[in-house]
Short mmCIF file of N, CA, C and O in Angstrom, two decimals:
data_model
loop_
_atom_site.label_atom_id
_atom_site.label_comp_id
_atom_site.label_asym_id
_atom_site.label_seq_id
_atom_site.Cartn_x
_atom_site.Cartn_y
_atom_site.Cartn_z
N MET A 29 -7.53 -15.03 52.09
CA MET A 29 -6.77 -15.52 50.96
C MET A 29 -7.11 -14.66 49.74
O MET A 29 -8.25 -14.46 49.39
N ALA A 30 -6.07 -14.17 49.07
CA ALA A 30 -6.26 -13.33 47.90
C ALA A 30 -6.50 -14.20 46.68
O ALA A 30 -5.88 -15.24 46.50
N LEU A 31 -7.39 -13.77 45.87
CA LEU A 31 -7.68 -14.46 44.62
C LEU A 31 -7.12 -13.67 43.46
O LEU A 31 -7.12 -12.44 43.46
N LEU A 32 -6.64 -14.37 42.46
CA LEU A 32 -6.11 -13.73 41.28
C LEU A 32 -7.23 -13.41 40.30
O LEU A 32 -8.26 -14.06 40.31
N PRO A 33 -6.99 -12.43 39.43
CA PRO A 33 -8.02 -12.12 38.43
C PRO A 33 -8.30 -13.32 37.52
O PRO A 33 -7.39 -14.04 37.15
N SER A 34 -9.53 -13.50 37.20
CA SER A 34 -9.92 -14.57 36.30
C SER A 34 -9.60 -14.17 34.87
O SER A 34 -9.72 -13.01 34.50
N ILE A 35 -9.21 -15.13 34.06
CA ILE A 35 -8.95 -14.83 32.66
C ILE A 35 -10.23 -14.64 31.87
O ILE A 35 -10.21 -14.28 30.71
N PHE A 36 -11.36 -14.88 32.51
CA PHE A 36 -12.64 -14.76 31.83
C PHE A 36 -13.35 -13.44 32.09
O PHE A 36 -14.49 -13.26 31.73
N GLY A 37 -12.67 -12.50 32.76
CA GLY A 37 -13.25 -11.17 32.90
C GLY A 37 -14.05 -10.92 34.16
O GLY A 37 -14.54 -9.83 34.35
N SER A 38 -14.23 -11.88 35.02
CA SER A 38 -14.99 -11.62 36.24
C SER A 38 -14.10 -10.90 37.25
O SER A 38 -12.89 -10.90 37.14
N LYS A 39 -14.74 -10.29 38.23
CA LYS A 39 -13.98 -9.55 39.24
C LYS A 39 -13.65 -10.47 40.41
O LYS A 39 -14.46 -11.27 40.83
N ARG A 40 -12.45 -10.34 40.93
CA ARG A 40 -11.99 -11.13 42.07
C ARG A 40 -11.35 -10.20 43.09
O ARG A 40 -10.77 -9.18 42.74
N ALA A 41 -11.39 -10.60 44.34
CA ALA A 41 -10.79 -9.80 45.41
C ALA A 41 -9.30 -10.11 45.50
O ALA A 41 -8.89 -11.25 45.50
N ILE A 42 -8.51 -9.04 45.55
CA ILE A 42 -7.08 -9.18 45.77
C ILE A 42 -6.72 -8.16 46.84
O ILE A 42 -6.87 -6.96 46.64
N SER A 43 -6.26 -8.65 47.97
CA SER A 43 -5.88 -7.78 49.09
C SER A 43 -6.99 -6.80 49.44
O SER A 43 -6.74 -5.62 49.67
N GLY A 44 -8.21 -7.24 49.44
CA GLY A 44 -9.33 -6.41 49.84
C GLY A 44 -9.85 -5.46 48.77
O GLY A 44 -10.78 -4.73 49.00
N ARG A 45 -9.23 -5.44 47.55
CA ARG A 45 -9.69 -4.57 46.48
C ARG A 45 -10.30 -5.40 45.36
O ARG A 45 -9.96 -6.55 45.19
N TRP A 46 -11.15 -4.76 44.59
CA TRP A 46 -11.74 -5.45 43.45
C TRP A 46 -11.05 -4.99 42.17
O TRP A 46 -10.84 -3.82 41.95
N PHE A 47 -10.69 -5.96 41.36
CA PHE A 47 -10.06 -5.67 40.08
C PHE A 47 -10.83 -6.35 38.96
O PHE A 47 -11.29 -7.47 39.12
N SER A 48 -10.96 -5.68 37.89
CA SER A 48 -11.56 -6.27 36.70
C SER A 48 -10.43 -6.76 35.82
O SER A 48 -9.49 -6.03 35.52
N SER A 49 -10.49 -8.02 35.44
CA SER A 49 -9.43 -8.52 34.57
C SER A 49 -9.78 -8.20 33.13
O SER A 49 -10.81 -8.60 32.63
N ASN A 50 -8.93 -7.44 32.52
CA ASN A 50 -9.11 -7.09 31.11
C ASN A 50 -8.08 -7.85 30.31
O ASN A 50 -6.92 -7.89 30.66
N SER A 51 -8.52 -8.42 29.22
CA SER A 51 -7.57 -9.14 28.39
C SER A 51 -6.70 -8.15 27.63
O SER A 51 -7.12 -7.05 27.30
N VAL A 52 -5.48 -8.54 27.39
CA VAL A 52 -4.56 -7.72 26.61
C VAL A 52 -4.84 -7.99 25.14
O VAL A 52 -4.85 -9.12 24.69
N LYS A 53 -5.08 -6.93 24.43
CA LYS A 53 -5.39 -7.06 23.01
C LYS A 53 -4.09 -7.07 22.20
O LYS A 53 -3.22 -6.23 22.41
N PRO A 54 -3.94 -8.02 21.29
CA PRO A 54 -2.73 -8.05 20.47
C PRO A 54 -2.69 -6.86 19.51
O PRO A 54 -3.73 -6.34 19.10
N ASP A 55 -1.50 -6.43 19.20
CA ASP A 55 -1.33 -5.34 18.24
C ASP A 55 -1.34 -5.97 16.85
O ASP A 55 -0.39 -6.62 16.44
N ASN A 56 -2.42 -5.79 16.13
CA ASN A 56 -2.57 -6.41 14.82
C ASN A 56 -2.13 -5.51 13.67
O ASN A 56 -2.36 -5.83 12.51
N ARG A 57 -1.50 -4.39 14.01
CA ARG A 57 -1.04 -3.50 12.94
C ARG A 57 0.15 -4.16 12.23
O ARG A 57 0.92 -4.90 12.80
N SER A 58 0.29 -3.84 10.97
CA SER A 58 1.41 -4.35 10.19
C SER A 58 2.68 -3.61 10.59
O SER A 58 2.62 -2.50 11.12
N LEU A 59 3.84 -4.22 10.33
CA LEU A 59 5.10 -3.56 10.59
C LEU A 59 5.21 -2.30 9.73
O LEU A 59 5.77 -1.29 10.15
N LEU A 60 4.64 -2.35 8.55
CA LEU A 60 4.58 -1.19 7.66
C LEU A 60 3.93 -0.01 8.38
O LEU A 60 4.42 1.12 8.34
N SER A 61 2.84 -0.28 9.07
CA SER A 61 2.12 0.76 9.81
C SER A 61 2.87 1.17 11.07
O SER A 61 2.99 2.37 11.37
N ILE A 62 3.39 0.22 11.80
CA ILE A 62 4.13 0.51 13.04
C ILE A 62 5.34 1.39 12.75
O ILE A 62 5.62 2.34 13.48
N ARG A 63 6.05 1.10 11.67
CA ARG A 63 7.25 1.87 11.30
C ARG A 63 6.91 3.15 10.53
O ARG A 63 7.79 3.90 10.16
N LYS A 64 5.61 3.36 10.28
CA LYS A 64 5.12 4.56 9.59
C LYS A 64 5.69 4.72 8.17
O LYS A 64 6.00 5.83 7.74
N TRP A 65 5.80 3.62 7.45
CA TRP A 65 6.17 3.70 6.04
C TRP A 65 4.98 4.25 5.27
O TRP A 65 3.82 4.01 5.62
N VAL A 66 5.26 4.99 4.20
CA VAL A 66 4.21 5.59 3.38
C VAL A 66 4.48 5.28 1.91
O VAL A 66 5.58 4.86 1.55
N THR A 67 3.48 5.50 1.08
CA THR A 67 3.68 5.31 -0.36
C THR A 67 3.95 6.66 -1.01
O THR A 67 3.27 7.65 -0.72
N LYS A 68 4.96 6.67 -1.86
CA LYS A 68 5.32 7.85 -2.64
C LYS A 68 5.78 7.41 -4.01
O LYS A 68 6.67 6.58 -4.12
N ARG A 69 5.12 7.92 -5.03
CA ARG A 69 5.48 7.62 -6.42
C ARG A 69 5.66 6.13 -6.69
O ARG A 69 6.64 5.71 -7.28
N GLY A 70 4.73 5.34 -6.21
CA GLY A 70 4.75 3.91 -6.51
C GLY A 70 5.69 3.08 -5.65
O GLY A 70 5.90 1.91 -5.92
N ALA A 71 6.25 3.69 -4.61
CA ALA A 71 7.17 2.96 -3.73
C ALA A 71 6.74 3.13 -2.28
O ALA A 71 6.10 4.13 -1.92
N TYR A 72 7.08 2.17 -1.46
CA TYR A 72 6.93 2.31 -0.02
C TYR A 72 8.23 2.89 0.49
O TYR A 72 9.31 2.39 0.16
N VAL A 73 8.16 3.96 1.29
CA VAL A 73 9.36 4.59 1.82
C VAL A 73 9.25 4.74 3.33
O VAL A 73 8.17 4.96 3.87
N GLY A 74 10.39 4.60 3.98
CA GLY A 74 10.43 4.72 5.43
C GLY A 74 11.80 4.32 5.94
O GLY A 74 12.77 4.24 5.18
N PHE A 75 11.86 4.06 7.24
CA PHE A 75 13.12 3.72 7.87
C PHE A 75 13.12 2.30 8.39
O PHE A 75 12.17 1.86 9.04
N TYR A 76 14.20 1.58 8.08
CA TYR A 76 14.47 0.30 8.72
C TYR A 76 15.05 0.65 10.08
O TYR A 76 15.99 1.45 10.17
N LYS A 77 14.50 0.08 11.15
CA LYS A 77 14.93 0.47 12.50
C LYS A 77 15.38 -0.73 13.31
O LYS A 77 14.70 -1.76 13.34
N THR A 78 16.53 -0.57 13.97
CA THR A 78 17.01 -1.55 14.94
C THR A 78 17.52 -0.78 16.14
O THR A 78 17.57 0.46 16.12
N LYS A 79 17.94 -1.48 17.16
CA LYS A 79 18.49 -0.78 18.33
C LYS A 79 19.84 -0.15 18.00
O LYS A 79 20.35 0.66 18.77
N HIS A 80 20.40 -0.49 16.85
CA HIS A 80 21.70 0.04 16.45
C HIS A 80 21.60 1.30 15.59
O HIS A 80 22.60 1.95 15.32
N GLY A 81 20.41 1.60 15.11
CA GLY A 81 20.23 2.78 14.27
C GLY A 81 19.05 2.64 13.34
O GLY A 81 18.30 1.66 13.41
N SER A 82 18.89 3.62 12.47
CA SER A 82 17.82 3.54 11.47
C SER A 82 18.39 4.02 10.14
O SER A 82 19.28 4.88 10.09
N TRP A 83 17.87 3.43 9.07
CA TRP A 83 18.36 3.68 7.72
C TRP A 83 17.18 3.88 6.79
O TRP A 83 16.26 3.06 6.77
N PHE A 84 17.24 4.94 6.01
CA PHE A 84 16.17 5.24 5.07
C PHE A 84 16.16 4.20 3.96
O PHE A 84 17.21 3.75 3.50
N GLY A 85 14.96 3.82 3.55
CA GLY A 85 14.86 2.83 2.48
C GLY A 85 13.60 2.98 1.67
O GLY A 85 12.71 3.76 2.01
N ASN A 86 13.55 2.22 0.60
CA ASN A 86 12.31 2.14 -0.15
C ASN A 86 12.18 0.76 -0.78
O ASN A 86 13.16 0.05 -0.98
N ILE A 87 10.94 0.40 -1.01
CA ILE A 87 10.61 -0.92 -1.55
C ILE A 87 9.63 -0.70 -2.70
O ILE A 87 8.61 -0.02 -2.55
N ARG A 88 9.97 -1.26 -3.85
CA ARG A 88 9.12 -1.14 -5.04
C ARG A 88 8.76 -2.53 -5.54
O ARG A 88 9.60 -3.41 -5.56
N ARG A 89 7.54 -2.67 -5.98
CA ARG A 89 7.12 -3.93 -6.59
C ARG A 89 7.15 -3.77 -8.09
O ARG A 89 6.60 -2.82 -8.64
N ARG A 90 7.82 -4.71 -8.74
CA ARG A 90 7.88 -4.76 -10.20
C ARG A 90 7.43 -6.15 -10.63
O ARG A 90 8.17 -7.11 -10.49
N GLY A 91 6.21 -6.24 -11.13
CA GLY A 91 5.66 -7.55 -11.49
C GLY A 91 5.48 -8.39 -10.23
O GLY A 91 4.85 -7.96 -9.28
N ASP A 92 6.08 -9.57 -10.23
CA ASP A 92 5.98 -10.43 -9.04
C ASP A 92 7.23 -10.36 -8.18
O ASP A 92 7.42 -11.16 -7.27
N ARG A 93 8.11 -9.40 -8.44
CA ARG A 93 9.36 -9.24 -7.69
C ARG A 93 9.37 -7.89 -6.95
O ARG A 93 8.68 -6.95 -7.36
N TYR A 94 10.16 -7.83 -5.91
CA TYR A 94 10.35 -6.59 -5.18
C TYR A 94 11.76 -6.08 -5.38
O TYR A 94 12.71 -6.87 -5.43
N ARG A 95 11.90 -4.77 -5.48
CA ARG A 95 13.21 -4.11 -5.51
C ARG A 95 13.34 -3.41 -4.17
O ARG A 95 12.49 -2.58 -3.81
N VAL A 96 14.38 -3.75 -3.43
CA VAL A 96 14.55 -3.28 -2.06
C VAL A 96 15.81 -2.42 -1.99
O VAL A 96 16.87 -2.85 -2.45
N TYR A 97 15.68 -1.22 -1.41
CA TYR A 97 16.79 -0.29 -1.36
C TYR A 97 17.00 0.24 0.06
O TYR A 97 16.04 0.36 0.83
N VAL A 98 18.25 0.60 0.35
CA VAL A 98 18.59 1.24 1.62
C VAL A 98 19.65 2.30 1.35
O VAL A 98 20.55 2.09 0.53
N LYS A 99 19.52 3.41 2.03
CA LYS A 99 20.47 4.52 1.84
C LYS A 99 21.51 4.49 2.96
O LYS A 99 21.18 4.41 4.14
N ASN A 100 22.77 4.53 2.57
CA ASN A 100 23.90 4.55 3.50
C ASN A 100 23.81 3.49 4.60
O ASN A 100 23.83 3.81 5.79
N PRO A 101 23.71 2.22 4.22
CA PRO A 101 23.67 1.16 5.23
C PRO A 101 25.02 1.07 5.95
O PRO A 101 26.02 1.61 5.47
N PRO A 102 25.08 0.38 7.08
CA PRO A 102 26.34 0.25 7.83
C PRO A 102 27.28 -0.75 7.12
O PRO A 102 27.40 -1.91 7.53
N VAL A 103 27.93 -0.30 6.08
CA VAL A 103 28.72 -1.16 5.20
C VAL A 103 29.77 -1.97 5.97
O VAL A 103 29.90 -3.18 5.77
N ASP A 104 30.54 -1.30 6.85
CA ASP A 104 31.59 -2.00 7.58
C ASP A 104 31.04 -3.14 8.43
O ASP A 104 31.69 -4.16 8.59
N VAL A 105 29.86 -2.95 8.96
CA VAL A 105 29.22 -3.99 9.77
C VAL A 105 28.68 -5.10 8.88
O VAL A 105 28.86 -6.29 9.16
N LEU A 106 28.03 -4.72 7.79
CA LEU A 106 27.40 -5.71 6.91
C LEU A 106 28.41 -6.58 6.17
O LEU A 106 28.10 -7.71 5.81
N LYS A 107 29.61 -6.08 5.96
CA LYS A 107 30.63 -6.86 5.24
C LYS A 107 30.94 -8.17 5.94
O LYS A 107 31.39 -9.12 5.31
N GLY A 108 30.68 -8.27 7.23
CA GLY A 108 30.91 -9.50 7.98
C GLY A 108 29.75 -10.48 7.92
O GLY A 108 29.83 -11.58 8.47
N HIS A 109 28.68 -10.12 7.27
CA HIS A 109 27.49 -10.98 7.20
C HIS A 109 27.48 -11.73 5.87
O HIS A 109 27.86 -11.18 4.83
N CYS A 110 27.02 -12.97 5.91
CA CYS A 110 27.00 -13.79 4.70
C CYS A 110 26.09 -13.21 3.61
O CYS A 110 26.24 -13.53 2.44
N LYS A 111 25.15 -12.36 3.96
CA LYS A 111 24.24 -11.77 2.98
C LYS A 111 24.79 -10.48 2.36
O LYS A 111 24.11 -9.84 1.55
N TRP A 112 26.01 -10.09 2.74
CA TRP A 112 26.59 -8.88 2.17
C TRP A 112 26.63 -8.94 0.65
O TRP A 112 26.47 -7.93 -0.02
N ILE A 113 26.81 -10.12 0.10
CA ILE A 113 26.88 -10.25 -1.36
C ILE A 113 25.57 -9.85 -2.04
O ILE A 113 25.55 -9.59 -3.24
N CYS A 114 24.49 -9.78 -1.27
CA CYS A 114 23.19 -9.38 -1.82
C CYS A 114 23.05 -7.87 -1.94
O CYS A 114 22.08 -7.38 -2.52
N PHE A 115 23.99 -7.11 -1.39
CA PHE A 115 23.95 -5.66 -1.44
C PHE A 115 24.73 -5.16 -2.65
O PHE A 115 25.93 -5.41 -2.77
N GLN A 116 24.04 -4.46 -3.53
CA GLN A 116 24.66 -3.92 -4.74
C GLN A 116 24.71 -2.40 -4.64
O GLN A 116 23.65 -1.77 -4.52
N PRO A 117 25.92 -1.81 -4.66
CA PRO A 117 26.00 -0.35 -4.54
C PRO A 117 25.41 0.35 -5.75
O PRO A 117 25.53 -0.11 -6.88
N GLY A 118 24.75 1.46 -5.48
CA GLY A 118 24.19 2.29 -6.54
C GLY A 118 24.78 3.68 -6.43
O GLY A 118 25.93 3.85 -6.01
N GLN A 119 24.00 4.68 -6.74
CA GLN A 119 24.47 6.06 -6.71
C GLN A 119 24.06 6.75 -5.42
O GLN A 119 23.04 6.42 -4.82
N LYS A 120 24.88 7.71 -5.01
CA LYS A 120 24.59 8.59 -3.88
C LYS A 120 24.29 7.84 -2.58
O LYS A 120 23.40 8.22 -1.82
N GLY A 121 25.01 6.77 -2.33
CA GLY A 121 24.86 6.04 -1.07
C GLY A 121 23.77 4.99 -1.04
O GLY A 121 23.55 4.33 -0.03
N TRP A 122 23.04 4.82 -2.14
CA TRP A 122 21.97 3.83 -2.19
C TRP A 122 22.53 2.45 -2.51
O TRP A 122 23.45 2.31 -3.31
N TYR A 123 21.96 1.44 -1.86
CA TYR A 123 22.29 0.04 -2.14
C TYR A 123 20.99 -0.69 -2.43
O TYR A 123 19.98 -0.48 -1.76
N GLU A 124 21.02 -1.56 -3.43
CA GLU A 124 19.89 -2.44 -3.68
C GLU A 124 20.17 -3.76 -2.98
O GLU A 124 21.29 -4.28 -3.05
N ILE A 125 19.18 -4.27 -2.30
CA ILE A 125 19.30 -5.56 -1.64
C ILE A 125 18.57 -6.58 -2.51
O ILE A 125 17.35 -6.51 -2.66
N ASN A 126 19.31 -7.49 -3.09
CA ASN A 126 18.70 -8.50 -3.95
C ASN A 126 18.10 -9.61 -3.11
O ASN A 126 18.81 -10.26 -2.34
N LEU A 127 16.82 -9.80 -3.26
CA LEU A 127 16.12 -10.88 -2.57
C LEU A 127 16.13 -12.10 -3.47
O LEU A 127 15.73 -12.01 -4.63
N ARG A 128 16.59 -13.21 -2.95
CA ARG A 128 16.56 -14.44 -3.75
C ARG A 128 15.13 -14.85 -4.05
O ARG A 128 14.79 -15.25 -5.15
N ILE A 129 14.29 -14.72 -3.03
CA ILE A 129 12.88 -15.07 -3.16
C ILE A 129 12.06 -13.90 -2.64
O ILE A 129 12.27 -13.44 -1.52
N SER A 130 11.13 -13.42 -3.43
CA SER A 130 10.22 -12.37 -2.97
C SER A 130 9.13 -13.00 -2.13
O SER A 130 8.66 -14.10 -2.43
N PRO A 131 8.71 -12.31 -1.07
CA PRO A 131 7.64 -12.88 -0.23
C PRO A 131 6.33 -12.99 -1.00
O PRO A 131 6.03 -12.15 -1.86
N LYS A 132 5.59 -14.01 -0.71
CA LYS A 132 4.27 -14.21 -1.32
C LYS A 132 3.27 -14.42 -0.18
O LYS A 132 3.40 -15.36 0.59
N ASP A 133 2.32 -13.54 -0.09
CA ASP A 133 1.30 -13.66 0.95
C ASP A 133 -0.08 -13.46 0.33
O ASP A 133 -0.80 -12.55 0.68
N ASN A 134 -0.40 -14.32 -0.63
CA ASN A 134 -1.70 -14.30 -1.31
C ASN A 134 -2.06 -12.92 -1.84
O ASN A 134 -3.20 -12.49 -1.76
N GLY A 135 -1.05 -12.21 -2.34
CA GLY A 135 -1.32 -10.90 -2.92
C GLY A 135 -1.53 -9.79 -1.92
O GLY A 135 -1.89 -8.68 -2.29
N ASP A 136 -1.33 -10.06 -0.63
CA ASP A 136 -1.49 -9.03 0.40
C ASP A 136 -0.23 -8.18 0.43
O ASP A 136 0.75 -8.53 1.07
N LEU A 137 -0.26 -7.09 -0.29
CA LEU A 137 0.91 -6.22 -0.46
C LEU A 137 1.45 -5.73 0.87
O LEU A 137 2.67 -5.69 1.09
N ILE A 138 0.58 -5.35 1.79
CA ILE A 138 1.02 -4.82 3.08
C ILE A 138 1.78 -5.89 3.86
O ILE A 138 2.85 -5.62 4.43
N SER A 139 1.29 -7.12 3.87
CA SER A 139 2.00 -8.21 4.56
C SER A 139 3.34 -8.51 3.90
O SER A 139 4.34 -8.76 4.58
N GLU A 140 3.36 -8.48 2.58
CA GLU A 140 4.61 -8.78 1.87
C GLU A 140 5.66 -7.70 2.14
O GLU A 140 6.82 -8.01 2.43
N VAL A 141 5.28 -6.44 2.08
CA VAL A 141 6.22 -5.35 2.35
C VAL A 141 6.66 -5.39 3.81
O VAL A 141 7.84 -5.18 4.12
N SER A 142 5.75 -5.67 4.73
CA SER A 142 6.11 -5.79 6.14
C SER A 142 7.13 -6.90 6.35
O SER A 142 8.06 -6.76 7.16
N SER A 143 6.99 -8.00 5.62
CA SER A 143 7.95 -9.11 5.71
C SER A 143 9.34 -8.67 5.24
O SER A 143 10.35 -9.06 5.83
N ILE A 144 9.38 -7.86 4.21
CA ILE A 144 10.67 -7.36 3.71
C ILE A 144 11.32 -6.44 4.74
O ILE A 144 12.51 -6.54 5.01
N ILE A 145 10.53 -5.55 5.32
CA ILE A 145 11.07 -4.64 6.35
C ILE A 145 11.64 -5.46 7.50
O ILE A 145 12.77 -5.21 7.96
N ALA A 146 10.90 -6.46 7.96
CA ALA A 146 11.37 -7.31 9.06
C ALA A 146 12.65 -8.04 8.67
O ALA A 146 13.59 -8.16 9.48
N TYR A 147 12.73 -8.53 7.45
CA TYR A 147 13.92 -9.23 6.97
C TYR A 147 15.15 -8.33 6.99
O TYR A 147 16.21 -8.71 7.49
N VAL A 148 15.02 -7.12 6.46
CA VAL A 148 16.16 -6.20 6.40
C VAL A 148 16.59 -5.82 7.82
O VAL A 148 17.78 -5.81 8.14
N GLU A 149 15.63 -5.53 8.68
CA GLU A 149 15.98 -5.18 10.07
C GLU A 149 16.67 -6.34 10.78
O GLU A 149 17.63 -6.14 11.52
N ARG A 150 16.20 -7.55 10.55
CA ARG A 150 16.82 -8.72 11.16
C ARG A 150 18.24 -8.91 10.63
O ARG A 150 19.17 -9.21 11.38
N LEU A 151 18.43 -8.69 9.34
CA LEU A 151 19.74 -8.81 8.73
C LEU A 151 20.72 -7.80 9.36
O LEU A 151 21.84 -8.15 9.72
N PHE A 152 20.28 -6.56 9.54
CA PHE A 152 21.13 -5.55 10.17
C PHE A 152 21.46 -5.94 11.61
O PHE A 152 22.61 -5.83 12.04
N SER A 153 20.46 -6.40 12.35
CA SER A 153 20.69 -6.80 13.74
C SER A 153 21.68 -7.97 13.83
O SER A 153 22.56 -7.98 14.70
N GLU A 154 21.52 -8.94 12.96
CA GLU A 154 22.45 -10.08 12.93
C GLU A 154 23.87 -9.61 12.63
O GLU A 154 24.83 -10.09 13.25
N ALA A 155 24.02 -8.70 11.68
CA ALA A 155 25.34 -8.20 11.32
C ALA A 155 26.00 -7.51 12.50
O ALA A 155 27.19 -7.72 12.77
N TYR A 156 25.25 -6.70 13.25
CA TYR A 156 25.81 -6.05 14.43
C TYR A 156 26.18 -7.08 15.50
O TYR A 156 27.21 -6.97 16.15
N ARG A 157 25.32 -8.08 15.69
CA ARG A 157 25.61 -9.12 16.68
C ARG A 157 26.90 -9.86 16.31
O ARG A 157 27.73 -10.14 17.17
N LEU A 158 27.09 -10.14 15.04
CA LEU A 158 28.30 -10.84 14.60
C LEU A 158 29.56 -10.01 14.83
O LEU A 158 30.61 -10.56 15.14
N THR A 159 29.46 -8.69 14.67
CA THR A 159 30.64 -7.86 14.88
C THR A 159 31.00 -7.81 16.37
O THR A 159 32.18 -7.72 16.71
N VAL A 160 30.02 -7.88 17.24
CA VAL A 160 30.27 -7.88 18.68
C VAL A 160 30.92 -9.20 19.11
O VAL A 160 31.81 -9.24 19.95
N GLU A 161 30.48 -10.30 18.50
CA GLU A 161 31.00 -11.63 18.87
C GLU A 161 32.43 -11.84 18.40
O GLU A 161 33.13 -12.67 18.94
N HIS A 162 32.87 -11.12 17.39
CA HIS A 162 34.23 -11.34 16.85
C HIS A 162 35.19 -10.29 17.30
O HIS A 162 35.07 -9.28 17.66
#
């Protein structure tokens, strides 16, 4: 009878071989780090990424608020999303995304910026999903 690996790290026989059960370590890196965003001139810059594409953006903190920008977003797709009204066109293809509420994570800037990146990516994914459904 084959035994399965123990969740406590001991070795068990499976089909006549010995296996060491190693626990899977969670990835505790921030989305900011995973997406390789960097700081330049007081802003976080990088790409919002979904399975539908990637868009250059930047995030700036001004006081207790964040200013969120994206360059050349998929306008035709986003127009079908209820949050399209939050996108304000600027110059040279830039759009500012107005956040009704800025994230607050006890002053942890990396967590707050990661939350914004996740929000924008989710918004883009939802917009694409809505265009497929209609």
